């Protein structure tokens, strides 16, 4: 008799396999239909066409309401590769856009390149060519019906009313991969525009507005049939917010005129508010050269220019301040009890001690503080620093230098001030540890004596020098400099309303103001004496391996200051040669609203005075 076999375990195995297959299929279907964004996007793209509505960027005005930046219509040519495939008259399309077939193939290859365009989908609109102007668009629109899969979207392009203020305004360009990587809000897509520099960059989130969208329904052949759900899910674009700058465009234009043919910077600040009245980096460029199709070619041209017109010297240039630094030393010595306003120091042709000589020009000796500022005496400030470094109350030379450094930092030097423009540099104010590292602990007061006259390791930006003038004008405080005065419907950052007080007392500032006023009346800033109001100033002649730099820092009027100015002209020689006359003209323009006939003649003279130099002297 045959034994009966037990097949029960086989039924279990077969049943288990069947269940496993069902589970695998269920999971796969879930992934395809629910979890996978790629398949969902593909399905949506077949059924819907999402038309992005781009907002117009906010307008930009100067402090007096003059329109500086506005928008003009621009058009982008878009392609849906799945619709254009095998149906596009390539030669006719290229002819309509004025491009070659090689251009067409290269652009198409870039669109499909996953590295250059990670979000590519053959079912969605992709940017093929941007920046068609109104005339080009009208000519192309007549032929658009011939090209299936080709669409046009309307955009706006920036236009600038004045050929000035390029470094303040900045520019707008197509987003880079880095921009997309840094986009935490997921606002931008390939082909979108973003502020690249200046105010356009730092206030991008206010200026850009919010995109709108139209969801259109397609039929089985991909033809648009109308708005999905009668447009109930559509969203209108919201224009960007308008911005008012603190800049006076007339003052800005004059400053750029005066710096024509020169390398350097001009910065003017309203002392009580910290509002930047003008900010010039020379050489500069017309901001309209950095718009639309011209932007790429212009950018390459400017990058190759040896005089670096894209480099914003006002906030990025780090220079020796020369004698414009001496007021900070006077304030520190007075506050620390190193000198009184009447303490005399000798200056027989300069500072002479233990074989060290720091030269100075001829003037009476001995000399006290106000006269030392007026005549820009090197000997006085070298002696002041020497005695401060030797004071026993600090305990050590390192601690004495660090105390000195603390005063400088409190005056807004050595660190970024925080202006609302990208790219600001900090300058250099050394401390005791820096000198220990540099000199391997073998150094003394004479090793660092040049910092007392704004040379040696000390470097400042023109913005910091102008802010120093504003601090002195305010008798001991500053407001962080800023170029935006207001944003419609929003508040500017609170840091641009706060007063920052320095370590020096107000009474010390009165003596410094007295010295700077004396400089205008009978010292190195005599050009200020021609002004119809009381101006104060301090010259600087910053040593350089080539020709010296001409520097000026001052403010006006003396008692109710409205403007503080810094002028830095590379290789300009003495501070009185370029710095003071340019500063005086800017003071008159802002306070009086125009130049006198005589000063208009002087302005034309300075506009036509160029300074040429080789790369070795920069």
XYZ file of C-alpha atoms in Angstrom:
618
model
C 0.000 0.000 0.000
C 1.473 3.422 -1.039
C 2.142 5.971 1.711
C 0.034 9.147 1.525
C 2.224 12.217 0.944
C 1.812 15.393 3.011
C 1.551 18.383 0.651
C 0.404 20.913 3.241
C 3.797 22.635 3.558
C 3.861 23.160 -0.222
C 0.534 24.956 -0.093
C 1.950 27.251 2.570
C 5.039 28.059 0.479
C 3.035 28.721 -2.678
C 0.501 30.820 -0.784
C 3.295 32.815 0.882
C 4.961 33.503 -2.480
C 1.675 34.715 -3.939
C 1.095 37.053 -1.001
C 4.678 38.365 -1.274
C 4.217 39.108 -4.988
C 0.984 40.970 -4.268
C 2.702 43.006 -1.541
C 5.627 43.880 -3.856
C 3.245 45.010 -6.607
C 1.211 47.035 -4.103
C 4.333 48.790 -2.805
C 5.516 49.505 -6.352
C 2.145 50.913 -7.337
C 2.151 53.100 -4.235
C 5.618 54.414 -5.077
C 4.665 55.128 -8.678
C 1.301 56.699 -8.019
C 1.685 58.341 -4.611
C 5.250 58.582 -3.321
C 7.190 59.363 -6.503
C 7.358 63.084 -7.256
C 8.902 62.346 -10.658
C 5.930 60.310 -11.885
C 3.483 62.697 -10.318
C 5.146 65.606 -12.092
C 5.066 63.717 -15.370
C 1.385 62.920 -14.995
C 0.604 66.507 -14.019
C 2.653 67.842 -16.918
C 0.620 65.746 -19.352
C -2.670 66.987 -17.957
C -1.781 70.554 -16.934
C 0.324 73.448 -18.123
C 1.521 75.686 -15.282
C 2.277 79.205 -16.478
C 4.374 81.156 -14.026
C 3.448 84.834 -13.782
C 6.532 86.885 -12.928
C 6.099 90.006 -10.797
C 7.679 93.319 -11.665
C 10.549 94.248 -9.369
C 10.160 97.122 -6.968
C 11.167 100.601 -8.135
C 14.097 102.454 -6.567
C 14.095 106.189 -5.800
C 16.705 108.568 -4.394
C 16.161 110.500 -1.144
C 14.416 113.331 -3.023
C 11.957 111.071 -4.851
C 13.810 110.915 -8.169
C 13.246 107.605 -9.967
C 16.560 105.758 -10.317
C 15.547 102.217 -11.331
C 12.445 101.070 -13.232
C 11.270 98.100 -15.323
C 10.872 97.527 -19.043
C 9.126 94.633 -20.809
C 11.276 91.672 -21.806
C 10.369 88.273 -23.234
C 11.750 84.749 -22.849
C 11.403 82.004 -25.447
C 10.418 78.706 -23.785
C 10.432 75.188 -25.173
C 8.593 71.992 -24.189
C 10.861 69.380 -25.756
C 8.252 66.618 -25.785
C 5.898 68.804 -27.851
C 8.607 70.155 -30.142
C 10.150 66.750 -30.838
C 9.786 65.739 -34.506
C 7.429 68.669 -35.158
C 9.676 71.746 -34.983
C 10.889 73.420 -38.163
C 14.404 73.893 -36.788
C 15.764 76.039 -39.610
C 12.688 78.261 -39.660
C 12.826 78.610 -35.885
C 16.524 79.531 -35.959
C 15.895 82.068 -38.707
C 13.053 83.644 -36.723
C 15.356 84.128 -33.710
C 18.437 85.071 -35.703
C 20.574 82.159 -34.468
C 22.432 79.313 -36.189
C 21.571 75.629 -36.068
C 24.712 75.055 -33.978
C 23.415 77.628 -31.465
C 20.096 75.771 -31.405
C 21.721 72.394 -30.746
C 24.015 73.817 -28.074
C 21.135 75.474 -26.219
C 19.060 72.296 -26.447
C 21.966 70.244 -25.122
C 22.362 72.597 -22.159
C 18.652 72.331 -21.401
C 18.834 68.524 -21.306
C 22.104 68.414 -19.346
C 21.193 67.150 -15.871
C 24.219 68.874 -14.313
C 23.408 72.279 -15.773
C 19.636 71.858 -15.436
C 18.790 69.357 -12.657
C 15.065 70.160 -12.833
C 14.754 69.332 -16.543
C 11.556 67.646 -17.679
C 10.574 67.100 -21.297
C 6.970 67.857 -20.365
C 7.532 71.306 -18.810
C 8.578 74.661 -20.235
C 12.336 75.210 -20.278
C 14.140 78.469 -20.963
C 15.553 78.459 -24.489
C 16.447 82.145 -24.963
C 15.935 85.157 -22.782
C 15.806 88.942 -23.059
C 13.918 89.572 -26.296
C 12.992 93.231 -26.406
C 9.615 94.556 -27.574
C 10.677 94.869 -31.216
C 12.198 91.370 -31.352
C 9.156 89.888 -29.647
C 6.670 91.474 -32.050
C 8.611 90.123 -35.043
C 8.819 86.632 -33.503
C 5.178 86.546 -32.383
C 3.974 86.682 -35.985
C 5.702 83.339 -36.641
C 5.063 81.678 -33.281
C 2.090 79.614 -34.535
C 4.459 77.702 -36.843
C 6.512 76.273 -33.967
C 4.753 73.653 -31.813
C 6.170 73.339 -28.310
C 7.449 76.925 -28.324
C 5.991 79.498 -25.929
C 6.797 83.037 -24.863
C 6.646 84.337 -21.305
C 6.676 88.001 -20.413
C 9.224 89.299 -17.950
C 10.631 92.674 -16.995
C 14.179 93.913 -17.297
C 15.832 96.603 -15.188
C 16.522 100.042 -16.614
C 18.469 102.790 -14.866
C 17.519 106.446 -15.191
C 21.033 107.750 -14.498
C 24.469 106.542 -15.607
C 25.540 106.729 -11.953
C 25.578 104.769 -8.694
C 26.369 101.386 -10.269
C 28.129 100.086 -7.139
C 25.187 101.085 -4.945
C 22.394 99.783 -7.155
C 24.083 96.595 -8.330
C 22.556 94.516 -11.112
C 20.157 91.665 -11.865
C 21.153 88.456 -13.644
C 20.130 84.849 -14.174
C 20.352 82.625 -11.119
C 23.475 80.489 -10.820
C 23.608 76.971 -9.457
C 24.962 78.423 -6.220
C 21.939 80.725 -5.996
C 19.658 77.724 -6.420
C 21.580 75.741 -3.798
C 21.287 78.635 -1.317
C 17.567 79.168 -1.991
C 15.980 78.074 1.293
C 12.533 79.313 0.190
C 12.639 77.309 -3.069
C 11.533 80.478 -4.838
C 13.843 80.346 -7.858
C 13.998 78.055 -10.852
C 16.350 77.819 -13.790
C 16.153 80.962 -15.905
C 14.875 83.138 -13.053
C 16.554 86.455 -12.281
C 18.092 87.522 -9.000
C 19.900 90.571 -7.648
C 23.625 90.013 -8.067
C 25.244 93.007 -6.364
C 24.423 96.193 -4.489
C 20.930 97.018 -3.273
C 19.502 94.644 -5.874
C 21.205 91.838 -3.937
C 20.892 92.918 -0.312
C 17.191 93.836 -0.657
C 16.318 91.040 -3.100
C 13.502 89.585 -0.983
C 11.742 92.964 -0.909
C 12.359 93.868 -4.543
C 11.495 90.544 -6.211
C 7.826 90.308 -5.193
C 5.902 87.009 -5.321
C 5.297 84.878 -8.391
C 1.799 84.127 -9.644
C 0.642 81.028 -11.493
C -1.992 80.002 -14.057
C -2.951 76.315 -14.248
C -4.136 75.400 -17.722
C -5.807 72.127 -18.771
C -4.437 70.110 -21.711
C -6.272 67.589 -23.908
C -4.875 64.163 -24.900
C -2.798 65.810 -27.636
C -1.308 68.371 -25.272
C -3.366 71.285 -26.554
C -4.336 73.942 -24.001
C -8.118 73.953 -23.462
C -8.518 76.621 -20.784
C -8.041 77.386 -17.097
C -8.290 74.483 -14.667
C -11.445 74.831 -12.531
C -12.176 78.171 -14.202
C -9.048 79.703 -12.696
C -10.025 79.157 -9.055
C -6.534 77.837 -8.277
C -4.706 80.565 -10.203
C -2.660 83.034 -8.198
C -1.804 86.581 -9.217
C 1.767 87.847 -9.100
C 2.501 90.417 -6.384
C 4.881 93.229 -7.447
C 8.031 93.866 -5.444
C 8.197 96.626 -2.853
C 9.462 100.059 -3.822
C 12.592 101.311 -2.080
C 13.808 104.825 -1.302
C 17.565 105.251 -0.987
C 19.370 107.714 1.238
C 21.450 108.676 -1.806
C 21.251 112.185 -3.270
C 21.619 111.438 -6.979
C 22.794 114.992 -7.762
C 25.560 114.693 -5.161
C 26.394 111.215 -6.422
C 26.680 112.460 -10.004
C 28.950 115.336 -8.960
C 31.203 113.029 -6.964
C 31.537 110.687 -9.957
C 32.359 113.668 -12.180
C 35.085 114.834 -9.814
C 36.591 111.331 -9.631
C 36.657 110.919 -13.412
C 40.094 109.742 -14.541
C 41.123 108.910 -10.982
C 41.319 105.745 -8.924
C 39.774 105.829 -5.487
C 36.589 106.509 -3.605
C 34.259 109.123 -2.156
C 31.793 108.482 0.668
C 29.454 111.058 2.230
C 27.249 110.405 5.275
C 24.551 112.357 7.069
C 26.044 112.206 10.603
C 22.881 112.204 12.722
C 21.187 109.348 10.837
C 24.014 107.318 9.289
C 22.340 107.710 5.884
C 24.859 107.471 3.041
C 24.478 110.510 0.791
C 26.830 109.333 -1.917
C 29.154 106.373 -2.357
C 31.568 106.371 -5.262
C 34.108 103.829 -6.386
C 36.228 104.999 -9.289
C 36.483 103.897 -12.014
C 32.846 102.950 -12.316
C 30.484 102.086 -15.184
C 27.008 102.845 -16.479
C 24.609 100.404 -14.757
C 22.635 100.051 -18.015
C 25.636 98.172 -19.432
C 24.844 95.330 -17.024
C 21.296 94.609 -18.183
C 19.704 92.096 -20.532
C 21.739 90.516 -23.307
C 24.636 92.918 -22.739
C 25.256 91.779 -19.181
C 27.441 88.767 -19.893
C 29.698 90.526 -22.413
C 29.961 93.644 -20.237
C 30.805 91.595 -17.158
C 33.621 89.829 -19.001
C 34.941 93.168 -20.304
C 34.934 94.732 -16.840
C 36.595 91.686 -15.273
C 39.497 91.996 -17.705
C 39.908 95.742 -17.115
C 43.158 96.255 -15.108
C 41.552 99.139 -13.194
C 38.827 96.831 -11.835
C 35.627 98.860 -12.312
C 33.574 96.055 -10.687
C 35.585 96.353 -7.456
C 33.755 98.536 -4.932
C 36.653 100.428 -3.383
C 34.359 102.343 -1.035
C 33.599 99.276 1.070
C 36.160 96.720 -0.145
C 39.301 98.812 -0.584
C 41.598 98.633 2.462
C 44.002 101.545 2.604
C 46.384 103.254 5.045
C 44.363 106.237 6.303
C 47.400 108.434 6.789
C 46.897 111.558 8.872
C 43.081 111.323 8.777
C 43.728 108.742 11.534
C 45.298 111.328 13.876
C 41.989 112.520 15.413
C 41.486 108.986 16.802
C 44.880 109.246 18.485
C 44.116 112.656 19.945
C 40.849 111.328 21.392
C 42.549 108.262 22.881
C 45.445 110.213 24.418
C 43.048 112.749 25.978
C 40.696 110.062 27.333
C 43.569 108.014 28.795
C 45.289 111.013 30.387
C 48.395 110.679 28.241
C 48.055 114.364 27.282
C 45.970 117.385 28.162
C 44.784 119.799 25.454
C 47.802 121.961 26.294
C 50.554 119.321 26.600
C 53.434 120.302 24.256
C 55.620 117.873 22.334
C 58.732 118.755 20.323
C 58.865 118.288 16.563
C 62.191 119.297 15.050
C 61.644 117.953 11.577
C 59.768 114.970 12.983
C 60.000 112.349 15.728
C 63.587 111.565 16.704
C 64.401 109.057 19.429
C 67.078 106.382 19.868
C 68.084 106.502 16.243
C 64.514 106.302 14.909
C 63.378 109.184 12.702
C 59.814 109.778 11.490
C 59.846 112.841 9.264
C 57.507 115.847 9.391
C 57.144 119.122 7.499
C 58.159 122.509 8.874
C 55.988 124.161 11.525
C 56.493 125.805 14.950
C 57.770 123.592 17.784
C 56.942 122.567 20.487
C 53.285 122.082 19.620
C 50.031 121.236 21.467
C 46.995 119.207 20.401
C 44.885 121.647 18.346
C 47.923 122.968 16.480
C 49.152 119.399 15.944
C 45.849 118.515 14.253
C 45.800 121.750 12.262
C 49.347 121.341 10.930
C 49.168 117.510 10.831
C 52.272 117.108 12.967
C 53.750 113.595 12.901
C 56.066 114.188 15.857
C 53.231 115.029 18.275
C 51.304 111.822 17.681
C 54.399 109.618 17.675
C 55.323 110.994 21.115
C 51.761 110.502 22.320
C 51.724 106.824 21.368
C 55.205 106.293 22.800
C 54.126 107.618 26.209
C 50.861 105.672 26.158
C 52.699 102.408 25.479
C 54.976 103.134 28.444
C 52.208 103.793 30.980
C 52.516 101.469 33.973
C 48.761 101.317 34.591
C 48.320 98.832 31.730
C 50.724 96.311 33.253
C 52.357 95.310 29.964
C 52.989 96.511 26.445
C 50.522 93.948 25.054
C 47.767 95.237 27.354
C 48.592 98.827 26.422
C 48.230 98.023 22.708
C 44.975 96.187 23.393
C 43.597 99.220 25.251
C 44.558 101.372 22.267
C 42.882 98.824 19.968
C 39.681 98.942 22.073
C 39.401 102.688 21.471
C 39.824 102.214 17.726
C 37.189 99.465 17.576
C 34.733 101.585 19.570
C 35.128 104.241 16.860
C 33.968 101.778 14.184
C 37.405 100.737 12.921
C 38.894 97.301 12.324
C 35.585 95.450 11.883
C 32.772 95.586 9.356
C 30.397 98.425 10.136
C 27.412 96.505 8.716
C 26.385 98.664 5.752
C 23.465 97.199 3.791
C 25.600 96.381 0.750
C 27.296 93.027 0.056
C 31.068 92.633 0.146
C 32.130 95.018 2.919
C 35.662 94.423 4.254
C 36.853 95.013 7.816
C 40.180 96.789 7.438
C 42.974 96.168 9.954
C 43.552 97.373 13.511
C 46.366 95.326 15.109
C 46.378 94.122 18.736
C 49.137 93.067 21.105
C 48.908 89.386 20.219
C 49.383 90.256 16.544
C 52.678 91.991 17.345
C 53.802 89.129 19.593
C 53.314 86.745 16.690
C 54.962 89.065 14.206
C 57.994 90.038 16.278
C 58.280 86.791 18.269
C 57.816 88.670 21.564
C 60.773 90.973 20.813
C 59.283 94.407 20.195
C 58.624 97.757 21.836
C 56.779 101.026 21.381
C 59.249 102.190 18.727
C 58.507 99.054 16.674
C 54.917 100.147 16.155
C 55.231 103.935 16.251
C 53.940 104.376 12.667
C 50.405 103.293 13.630
C 50.025 106.628 15.436
C 50.030 108.441 12.085
C 47.813 105.985 10.189
C 50.584 103.952 8.595
C 52.156 100.603 9.374
C 49.640 97.836 9.903
C 46.603 100.133 10.062
C 44.225 99.821 7.114
C 40.712 101.265 6.810
C 38.036 101.347 4.147
C 36.879 104.731 2.775
C 33.507 103.984 4.411
C 35.202 103.713 7.812
C 37.057 106.991 7.262
C 33.778 108.746 6.373
C 32.105 107.185 9.407
C 34.955 108.505 11.568
C 34.125 111.985 10.275
C 30.459 111.429 11.159
C 31.440 110.259 14.669
C 33.491 113.390 15.290
C 30.688 115.545 13.890
C 28.313 113.880 16.402
C 30.844 114.428 19.229
C 31.160 110.769 20.069
C 28.631 108.449 18.426
C 27.711 107.018 15.043
C 24.766 105.255 13.451
C 25.681 102.308 11.204
C 25.917 103.686 7.652
C 23.177 102.525 5.300
C 22.030 103.298 1.750
C 18.330 102.392 2.049
C 16.135 104.968 3.727
C 12.785 103.172 3.580
C 10.955 100.187 2.105
C 7.254 100.478 1.288
C 5.263 98.337 3.704
C 8.297 97.232 5.730
C 10.714 98.524 8.352
C 14.446 98.772 7.787
C 16.680 96.842 10.173
C 16.771 98.345 13.675
C 20.595 98.452 13.614
C 20.285 101.451 11.295
C 18.580 103.472 14.018
C 20.862 102.720 16.995
C 23.548 105.090 18.275
C 26.960 103.555 18.935
C 28.960 105.579 21.470
C 32.742 105.468 21.493
C 35.029 105.144 24.530
C 36.193 108.754 24.220
C 34.272 111.425 26.203
C 32.362 114.253 24.533
C 34.724 116.905 25.938
C 37.636 115.279 24.107
C 35.719 115.568 20.836
C 35.328 119.299 21.366
C 39.112 119.711 21.296
C 39.419 117.589 18.156
C 36.689 119.620 16.434
C 38.564 122.776 17.404
C 41.739 121.409 15.786
C 39.908 120.389 12.612
C 38.270 123.797 12.338
C 41.647 125.436 12.794
C 42.954 123.236 9.971
C 40.285 124.746 7.673
C 41.124 128.298 8.673
C 44.922 128.252 8.718
C 46.196 124.696 8.375
C 46.327 121.974 5.735
C 42.615 122.265 4.771
C 42.598 125.931 3.719
C 40.413 125.198 0.682
C 37.517 124.779 3.137
C 37.831 128.409 4.223
C 36.264 129.564 0.921
C 32.964 127.880 1.792
C 30.076 130.068 3.017
C 29.687 127.931 6.164
C 32.017 126.632 8.858
C 33.621 123.388 7.717
C 36.094 121.170 9.604
C 38.640 118.864 8.040
C 41.716 116.708 8.301
C 44.080 115.887 5.461
C 46.016 112.705 4.942
C 48.969 111.861 2.740
C 49.170 108.072 2.852
C 52.576 106.655 1.991
C 52.699 104.229 -0.908
C 55.461 102.458 -2.804
C 54.606 104.707 -5.758
C 53.088 108.191 -5.512
C 51.398 108.899 -2.162
C 47.621 108.735 -1.832
C 45.632 111.942 -1.293
C 43.130 111.620 1.573
C 40.590 113.926 3.206
C 38.063 113.537 6.010
C 35.796 116.322 7.227
C 32.302 117.562 7.988
C 30.120 120.660 7.819
C 28.728 122.812 9.257
C 30.788 122.692 12.437
C 27.976 123.142 14.971
C 25.017 121.475 13.245
C 26.663 118.976 10.912
C 24.691 117.797 7.888
C 27.384 116.001 5.932
C 30.596 114.082 6.676
C 32.871 113.308 3.728
C 35.835 111.062 3.027
C 37.823 111.328 -0.223
C 40.550 108.859 -1.176
C 42.478 109.400 -4.417
C 45.116 106.798 -5.137
C 48.487 108.309 -6.119
C 46.991 111.792 -5.751
C 49.867 113.184 -3.680
C 49.191 115.496 -0.719
C 45.754 115.519 0.879
C 45.387 119.179 -0.105
C 45.990 118.383 -3.791
C 42.839 116.360 -4.482
C 41.146 115.283 -1.261
C 40.345 118.694 0.240
C 39.121 120.460 -2.940
C 36.866 117.544 -3.896
C 35.503 117.319 -0.348
C 34.794 121.072 -0.279
C 32.835 120.958 -3.542
C 30.685 118.080 -2.274
C 29.947 119.911 0.976
C 28.751 122.992 -0.911
C 26.639 120.955 -3.351
C 24.776 119.167 -0.572
C 24.323 122.064 1.839
C 23.504 124.762 -0.728
C 21.897 122.504 -3.340
C 24.254 123.741 -6.060
C 27.777 124.995 -6.688
C 28.666 128.652 -6.937
C 29.764 129.797 -10.429
C 33.407 129.861 -9.308
C 33.194 126.381 -7.827
C 31.451 125.041 -10.928
C 34.559 126.143 -12.838
C 36.734 124.336 -10.264
C 34.565 121.232 -10.589
C 35.137 121.134 -14.359
C 38.876 121.531 -13.775
C 38.985 118.546 -11.409
C 36.754 116.513 -13.701
C 39.373 116.906 -16.427
C 42.382 116.150 -14.192
C 43.374 112.522 -14.643
C 45.958 110.542 -12.744
C 47.796 107.867 -14.663
C 49.890 105.222 -12.992
C 51.276 101.782 -13.647
C 50.134 98.513 -12.121
C 53.326 98.436 -10.019
C 52.288 101.546 -8.054
C 48.755 100.428 -7.215
